[in-house]
Amino acid sequence: MRTAGRTALTGILGLGLALTTVSPAAAAHHLTDGTSVELIARHSGKCADVVSASTADGAEVGQYTCNDGLNQLWRIRDLGNGYVQLAARHSGKCLDVSGASAADNAAVIQWSCSSRTNQQWKIENTGAGHTRLMARHSGKCLEVPGASTANGTRLRQQTCGTGTNQQWELNTVSNPAIPGLFADPNIVRFGDTYYLYATTDGFAGWSGTQFRAFSSKDLVNWTDHGVILDVDSDIAWADNSAWAPGIAEKNGKYYFYFSAGRASGDTRKHLGVAVADSPTGPFRDALGKPLVPAGSYAGQMIDPAVFTDADGRSYLYWGQGSSHQVPLNSDMVSFNSSQVRTYRPANYNEGSFVARRGNTYYFMWSENDTRSEDYRVAYATGSSPTGPWSNRVGTILQKDLSQGIKATGHHSVVQVPGTDQWYIAYHRFAIPNGDGTHRETMIDRLYFNADGSIRPVVPTIDGVDPI
């Protein structure tokens, strides 16, 4: 369960994110459909909280000290009729008056979202950046009983009045997929679990040394498994610049590809590979030397990615300035150099990634510099894992200044098995004051058009709901 890492942006009233569309019930308060907010009680400064982060129907909702938990974050779903639903981010379930009771003091709980009016709330402006939340079925208001300031006080509905214990600040937050500063995310699925690996960010000159692993069953609630590889202590040929990992599984072993270098002397970057018996490590150097030493091919030897095709053959991609692409041998730690292909589409910079849908292979990459707000993702298509590739088809992902989202790039893509449901993990400048070395990891939906082209991704402030 994530417990930290969101950054409050501003009170929702007067926010004016100016997204493409503003839905009817939200318009008066500058809310937008899909925005996530904390509900902060005016009298206590505490947050509406699903008790114990339960995901069960009927779980009670109380007030608790705001702590960045997803069980204190509510996604607004505008119903277009003057009312909204409020869905808890950790569970996807809706704020609900128990049993559709119209009585004072009826319990407020979470319940699977439906069309019932006891899950529909009108947002009424009370001034000074606060609102009342009125249940449609009863016309009564969300309240902290007795104006208690104690943690754990259960919320109720009550006849609407002027008390500050019925007044709520709706506070938008930036909600990265995992807390903290991480970039260049590689998202994969092994078995029934999703795993995410990334560059540990926040260091001048991208000089971090450690890689961590995170796992999730639903793409929202992530477990941090700690450091799985430290190039300073675990890799003899590097002590710095642990960047941009990729991972693949073969015969029960997990192969972790990464770029790294030295802090002094010859600081050029190399590509390495480590191996473990678990996707959460610990990993050990598989070769005792770089898999792809600096200078072996044009450009920098950075940003590895691995694609495994339906026949079980895996392919390695890497490079800044040019994308180098090669089938891996069955040992996963070597390749035939005569089979390396080099490809440089228009505007290519770095961050190669390949996915397959049907019989089409999608080669994707990042354009511009990661320190630029114009960092973005583009793609081409082909008929095999190493091309030949088409000309650049279009842009998949780019900044959205109306939301304060900048420098969206260095991505990876994962498919929910057995479905046509796809997700894209990427980094952006941390909101609100990030830059090219202070980036955060996001996950959003990715869709294909009927003709197989990729629909441009709409980046969000706060990511996806649980799958």
XYZ file of C-alpha atoms in Angstrom:
467
model
C 0.000 0.000 0.000
C 1.458 3.385 -0.893
C 1.605 5.768 2.021
C 3.290 8.862 0.646
C 4.321 10.760 -2.428
C 1.440 12.948 -3.519
C 1.840 16.696 -3.666
C -1.091 18.972 -2.937
C -1.637 21.417 -5.770
C -4.286 23.823 -4.560
C -7.788 24.004 -3.181
C -10.190 22.840 -5.826
C -12.330 25.973 -5.819
C -10.947 28.392 -8.356
C -8.402 25.859 -9.591
C -9.419 26.183 -13.212
C -7.379 23.356 -14.736
C -8.951 24.281 -18.063
C -9.112 20.771 -19.436
C -10.707 20.204 -22.801
C -14.134 19.632 -21.312
C -15.645 20.647 -18.001
C -18.714 18.633 -17.106
C -21.949 20.251 -15.871
C -21.955 19.502 -12.151
C -18.284 20.313 -11.895
C -18.249 23.538 -13.849
C -19.295 25.843 -11.020
C -16.380 24.638 -8.929
C -13.761 24.183 -11.662
C -13.807 20.441 -11.090
C -13.315 18.068 -13.985
C -14.566 14.561 -14.510
C -11.798 12.194 -13.382
C -10.139 14.619 -10.971
C -9.076 13.068 -7.666
C -9.397 15.010 -4.438
C -8.916 14.758 -0.720
C -12.054 15.617 1.280
C -10.731 17.710 4.168
C -13.112 18.577 7.002
C -12.959 22.307 7.678
C -13.358 22.077 11.470
C -10.636 19.447 12.003
C -8.369 19.595 8.961
C -8.649 15.814 8.682
C -9.401 13.688 5.648
C -12.327 11.436 4.755
C -10.738 7.985 5.017
C -11.926 4.441 4.231
C -11.168 2.763 7.541
C -8.141 0.432 7.458
C -7.954 0.916 3.662
C -10.553 -1.847 3.342
C -11.638 -2.768 -0.156
C -14.839 -4.459 1.045
C -18.383 -3.335 0.373
C -19.765 -1.741 3.517
C -16.413 -0.529 4.863
C -16.958 2.536 7.036
C -15.667 5.995 6.196
C -14.249 8.160 8.961
C -12.001 11.150 9.376
C -8.294 10.644 9.915
C -5.134 12.726 9.819
C -4.303 13.264 6.148
C -1.479 10.912 5.246
C -1.315 10.589 1.443
C -3.038 7.191 1.473
C -5.042 6.176 -1.560
C -7.898 5.367 0.828
C -8.100 9.137 1.443
C -8.243 10.016 -2.242
C -11.567 10.222 -4.110
C -12.028 10.322 -7.872
C -14.843 12.604 -9.054
C -17.181 11.044 -11.597
C -19.488 13.677 -12.997
C -22.914 12.222 -13.789
C -23.980 15.140 -15.952
C -27.138 15.742 -13.945
C -25.824 18.145 -11.305
C -24.436 15.310 -9.165
C -21.170 13.416 -8.864
C -20.000 10.107 -7.531
C -16.892 9.981 -5.347
C -14.917 6.764 -5.847
C -12.165 5.760 -3.411
C -8.917 5.412 -5.349
C -7.652 2.353 -3.478
C -10.816 0.305 -4.062
C -12.727 1.956 -6.898
C -15.865 1.912 -4.705
C -18.233 4.809 -4.161
C -19.116 7.014 -1.195
C -22.561 5.680 -0.205
C -25.236 6.349 2.428
C -25.805 2.910 3.933
C -29.056 1.258 2.931
C -30.183 4.419 1.115
C -31.432 5.620 4.500
C -33.008 9.076 4.590
C -32.582 9.332 8.376
C -30.299 11.659 10.251
C -27.147 9.938 11.497
C -27.219 7.256 8.781
C -23.776 5.721 8.262
C -21.622 6.676 5.296
C -19.724 3.757 3.769
C -18.088 2.639 0.527
C -20.013 0.341 -1.812
C -19.629 -0.930 -5.358
C -20.573 1.928 -7.652
C -24.023 1.829 -9.220
C -26.761 4.170 -10.424
C -28.343 4.436 -6.962
C -29.075 7.969 -5.798
C -27.573 7.309 -2.355
C -24.215 7.376 -4.144
C -24.885 10.716 -5.820
C -23.690 13.941 -4.226
C -24.283 17.589 -5.013
C -21.331 19.895 -4.419
C -22.535 23.174 -2.926
C -20.197 26.124 -2.591
C -20.210 27.562 0.957
C -17.511 30.157 0.268
C -13.923 30.535 1.455
C -12.827 27.501 -0.560
C -15.227 25.055 1.096
C -18.256 23.036 0.012
C -21.071 20.953 1.391
C -21.734 17.488 -0.021
C -25.482 16.766 -0.222
C -26.801 13.239 -0.818
C -29.307 13.218 -3.678
C -31.685 10.605 -2.201
C -32.118 12.371 1.157
C -31.081 16.001 0.646
C -28.857 15.633 3.735
C -25.218 16.560 4.135
C -21.989 14.698 4.808
C -20.964 15.456 8.393
C -18.408 14.660 11.070
C -20.748 13.969 14.030
C -20.497 16.244 17.047
C -17.843 18.311 15.295
C -15.363 15.789 16.692
C -11.707 16.335 15.878
C -10.712 12.779 16.841
C -9.177 10.330 14.429
C -11.538 7.507 13.517
C -14.787 9.431 13.945
C -17.215 7.811 11.501
C -18.932 10.051 8.964
C -22.717 10.338 8.844
C -25.410 12.165 6.902
C -27.260 14.892 8.772
C -29.771 17.637 8.043
C -27.798 20.372 6.341
C -26.741 23.333 8.459
C -24.007 25.939 8.681
C -21.552 24.039 10.885
C -17.956 23.756 9.747
C -18.161 19.998 10.398
C -20.337 19.853 7.255
C -17.895 21.894 5.210
C -15.221 20.226 3.126
C -12.197 21.416 1.209
C -11.823 19.453 -2.014
C -8.074 19.395 -2.499
C -6.596 18.135 -5.764
C -3.358 16.213 -5.600
C -0.699 15.013 -7.966
C -0.707 11.240 -7.619
C 2.230 9.422 -9.211
C 1.979 5.654 -9.508
C 4.692 5.109 -6.923
C 5.754 7.599 -4.241
C 8.946 9.541 -4.660
C 11.163 10.446 -7.571
C 11.504 7.712 -10.180
C 12.011 7.838 -13.952
C 12.342 5.589 -17.020
C 9.785 3.047 -15.751
C 9.697 -0.514 -17.086
C 6.354 -2.165 -16.327
C 5.898 -5.912 -16.854
C 3.654 -8.742 -15.727
C 4.979 -12.035 -14.360
C 2.286 -14.545 -13.411
C -0.639 -12.687 -11.867
C 1.427 -9.726 -10.670
C 2.625 -6.487 -12.244
C 6.151 -5.291 -11.530
C 7.665 -1.865 -12.023
C 11.367 -0.992 -12.188
C 12.769 2.511 -12.683
C 15.680 4.893 -12.403
C 15.923 6.293 -8.884
C 15.782 10.028 -9.541
C 16.588 13.230 -7.674
C 20.375 13.165 -8.045
C 22.450 15.807 -9.821
C 23.661 14.438 -13.134
C 21.422 11.373 -12.712
C 24.105 9.919 -10.424
C 21.963 7.479 -8.437
C 23.285 3.969 -7.887
C 20.280 1.895 -6.809
C 17.394 0.096 -8.467
C 14.200 -0.827 -6.609
C 11.321 -3.158 -7.458
C 7.606 -2.519 -6.911
C 4.752 -4.983 -7.349
C 0.980 -4.686 -7.646
C -2.069 -6.802 -8.421
C -4.152 -3.841 -9.621
C -1.729 -1.167 -10.972
C -2.724 1.191 -8.142
C -1.646 -0.316 -4.822
C 2.107 -0.953 -5.052
C 4.455 -2.777 -2.662
C 8.032 -1.506 -2.439
C 10.454 -4.457 -2.304
C 13.461 -2.255 -1.613
C 16.818 -2.152 -3.353
C 17.332 -5.073 -5.716
C 20.648 -3.959 -7.222
C 23.200 -1.300 -6.239
C 25.774 -0.717 -8.962
C 28.168 0.853 -6.454
C 28.368 -2.278 -4.321
C 27.172 -5.077 -6.615
C 28.806 -4.277 -9.976
C 32.598 -4.338 -10.309
C 32.757 -2.277 -13.487
C 30.438 0.583 -12.417
C 29.725 2.765 -9.392
C 27.331 5.396 -10.745
C 24.526 6.269 -13.166
C 22.112 3.380 -12.577
C 19.648 4.126 -15.362
C 16.666 2.837 -17.259
C 16.216 -0.866 -16.439
C 14.464 -3.553 -18.451
C 13.657 -7.105 -17.392
C 12.671 -10.472 -18.870
C 12.038 -14.004 -17.581
C 13.440 -17.205 -19.056
C 13.223 -20.702 -17.553
C 12.516 -19.426 -14.066
C 15.355 -16.888 -14.078
C 14.916 -13.122 -14.250
C 17.333 -11.109 -16.365
C 17.706 -7.448 -15.453
C 19.243 -5.145 -18.077
C 20.545 -1.714 -17.068
C 22.950 1.048 -17.990
C 25.653 2.306 -15.636
C 29.072 3.918 -15.565
C 31.666 5.462 -13.301
C 31.604 8.747 -11.432
C 35.202 9.602 -12.402
C 37.781 8.621 -14.971
C 36.126 7.033 -17.995
C 32.504 8.043 -17.331
C 31.060 6.530 -20.488
C 27.962 4.384 -20.022
C 27.790 0.628 -20.549
C 24.948 -1.854 -20.743
C 24.935 -4.610 -18.137
C 22.825 -7.621 -17.220
C 22.123 -9.107 -13.804
C 20.231 -12.270 -12.888
C 18.044 -13.460 -10.007
C 15.693 -16.282 -9.077
C 12.900 -13.805 -8.270
C 11.567 -10.668 -9.977
C 12.287 -8.821 -6.732
C 15.888 -9.952 -6.549
C 18.416 -9.741 -5.140
C 20.203 -9.539 -8.496
C 23.831 -10.408 -9.162
C 26.012 -9.445 -12.110
C 25.557 -12.173 -14.728
C 28.784 -11.566 -16.635
C 31.215 -9.669 -14.438
C 31.614 -7.225 -17.317
C 29.319 -5.114 -19.527
C 27.032 -6.896 -21.949
C 27.476 -3.955 -24.359
C 30.575 -1.864 -23.576
C 30.717 1.847 -24.321
C 31.853 2.542 -27.863
C 30.603 -0.767 -29.258
C 27.998 1.004 -31.384
C 27.072 4.570 -32.267
C 25.765 6.783 -29.478
C 25.475 6.015 -25.784
C 24.963 2.453 -24.550
C 21.930 3.276 -22.404
C 18.198 2.610 -22.061
C 17.837 -1.160 -22.538
C 14.440 -2.709 -23.194
C 13.477 -6.328 -23.823
C 10.616 -7.699 -25.900
C 9.725 -11.410 -25.826
C 7.684 -12.623 -28.782
C 4.976 -15.281 -28.815
C 7.539 -17.944 -29.803
C 9.575 -17.229 -26.655
C 12.450 -15.472 -28.433
C 13.618 -12.305 -26.687
C 15.045 -9.190 -28.291
C 17.205 -6.443 -26.813
C 16.923 -2.746 -27.708
C 19.155 0.072 -26.531
C 20.851 3.310 -27.477
C 20.773 7.078 -27.415
C 21.145 8.759 -30.789
C 20.423 5.470 -32.560
C 18.369 2.426 -31.613
C 20.273 -0.850 -31.732
C 18.154 -3.995 -31.972
C 19.162 -7.664 -31.782
C 17.781 -11.117 -30.930
C 19.172 -12.423 -27.646
C 20.669 -15.881 -27.500
C 18.819 -18.463 -25.416
C 21.143 -17.765 -22.468
C 19.717 -14.196 -22.342
C 23.193 -12.773 -21.663
C 24.706 -12.805 -25.156
C 23.875 -12.099 -28.785
C 25.357 -12.438 -32.247
C 26.825 -9.031 -33.099
C 26.338 -9.708 -36.816
C 22.559 -9.625 -36.209
C 22.507 -6.147 -34.675
C 20.353 -3.714 -36.636
C 20.572 0.024 -36.146
C 17.559 2.225 -36.709
C 17.143 5.957 -36.316
C 13.704 7.289 -37.150
C 13.040 10.997 -37.465
C 13.512 12.787 -34.119
C 14.726 9.646 -32.331
C 16.600 10.331 -29.100
C 16.360 7.394 -26.666
C 14.060 5.079 -24.718
C 13.309 2.322 -27.279
C 10.392 0.024 -26.501
C 8.558 -2.636 -28.534
C 5.088 -4.138 -28.103
C 3.016 -6.473 -30.262
C -0.717 -6.393 -30.914
C -2.026 -8.995 -33.323
C 0.446 -9.222 -36.184
C 1.702 -5.666 -35.813
C 4.836 -4.702 -33.916
C 5.022 -1.210 -32.475
C 8.437 0.382 -32.118
C 8.288 3.349 -29.759
C 10.854 5.883 -28.597
C 11.345 9.198 -26.816
C 12.049 12.479 -28.604
C 13.820 15.629 -27.409
C 15.834 15.872 -24.199
C 14.535 14.557 -20.892
C 15.288 17.991 -19.409
C 12.918 19.627 -21.888
C 9.206 20.043 -21.212
C 8.770 18.834 -24.824
C 10.091 15.333 -24.074
C 7.536 12.996 -25.672
C 6.853 9.527 -27.107
C 6.414 8.612 -30.790
C 6.115 5.353 -32.724
C 6.466 3.412 -35.957
C 5.162 -0.030 -36.959
C 6.655 -3.154 -38.456
C 6.114 -6.840 -39.224
C 8.860 -8.297 -37.012
C 10.540 -7.440 -33.685
C 13.447 -5.802 -35.519
C 11.528 -4.205 -38.366
C 11.818 -3.072 -41.022
C 9.964 -0.180 -39.468
C 7.657 2.317 -41.099
C 8.248 6.002 -41.079
C 7.278 7.781 -37.872
C 3.501 7.288 -37.529
C 2.751 9.872 -34.855
C 3.054 11.068 -31.272
C 1.666 8.818 -28.535
C 2.247 11.007 -25.498
C 3.209 14.623 -24.867
C 2.928 17.442 -22.345
C -0.368 19.016 -21.290
C 0.365 22.460 -19.914
C -3.311 22.987 -19.039
C -2.743 20.442 -16.254
C 0.829 21.441 -15.476
C 2.097 18.169 -16.974
C 5.505 18.434 -18.631
C 8.157 16.168 -20.173
C 6.134 12.972 -20.577
C 8.461 10.283 -21.869
C 10.682 7.218 -21.528
C 7.807 4.824 -21.291
C 6.870 1.163 -21.329
C 3.592 -0.590 -22.138
C 1.809 -3.575 -20.602
C -1.279 -5.529 -21.711
C -3.771 -7.116 -19.332
C -3.642 -10.783 -20.361
C -6.628 -12.059 -22.296
C -7.917 -8.544 -23.000
C -7.293 -5.608 -25.298
C -6.702 -3.421 -22.249
C -3.340 -1.631 -22.317
C -1.483 0.681 -19.955
C 1.475 2.985 -20.428
C 3.993 3.804 -17.689
C 6.138 6.904 -18.179
C 7.786 9.716 -16.300
C 7.098 13.436 -16.193
C 8.519 16.398 -14.319
C 7.381 15.985 -10.714
C 4.399 18.228 -9.995
C 4.553 21.069 -9.152
C 8.272 21.956 -9.194
C 10.089 19.102 -10.919
C 12.665 19.182 -13.680
C 14.874 16.830 -15.680
C 16.394 15.234 -12.584
C 13.278 15.405 -10.420
C 10.762 13.214 -12.199
C 7.868 11.012 -11.116
C 6.389 7.854 -12.615
C 2.832 7.757 -13.946
C 0.515 5.103 -15.368
C -2.331 5.906 -17.759
C -4.546 4.009 -20.217
C -3.414 3.433 -23.783
C -5.953 2.776 -26.547
C -5.768 1.573 -30.136
C -7.982 2.845 -32.930
C -9.943 0.484 -35.173
C -7.232 0.719 -37.847
C -4.531 -0.371 -35.371
C -3.018 3.065 -34.881
C -2.331 4.212 -31.338
C -4.656 6.880 -30.018
C -2.746 9.777 -28.419
C -2.668 9.247 -24.664
C -4.326 11.880 -22.504
C -1.981 12.246 -19.518
C -3.693 12.572 -16.153
C -2.766 14.218 -12.883
C -3.535 11.143 -10.817
C -3.386 7.969 -12.898
C -5.700 4.988 -13.257
C -8.310 3.214 -11.174
C -7.647 -0.324 -9.878
C -8.067 -2.959 -12.584
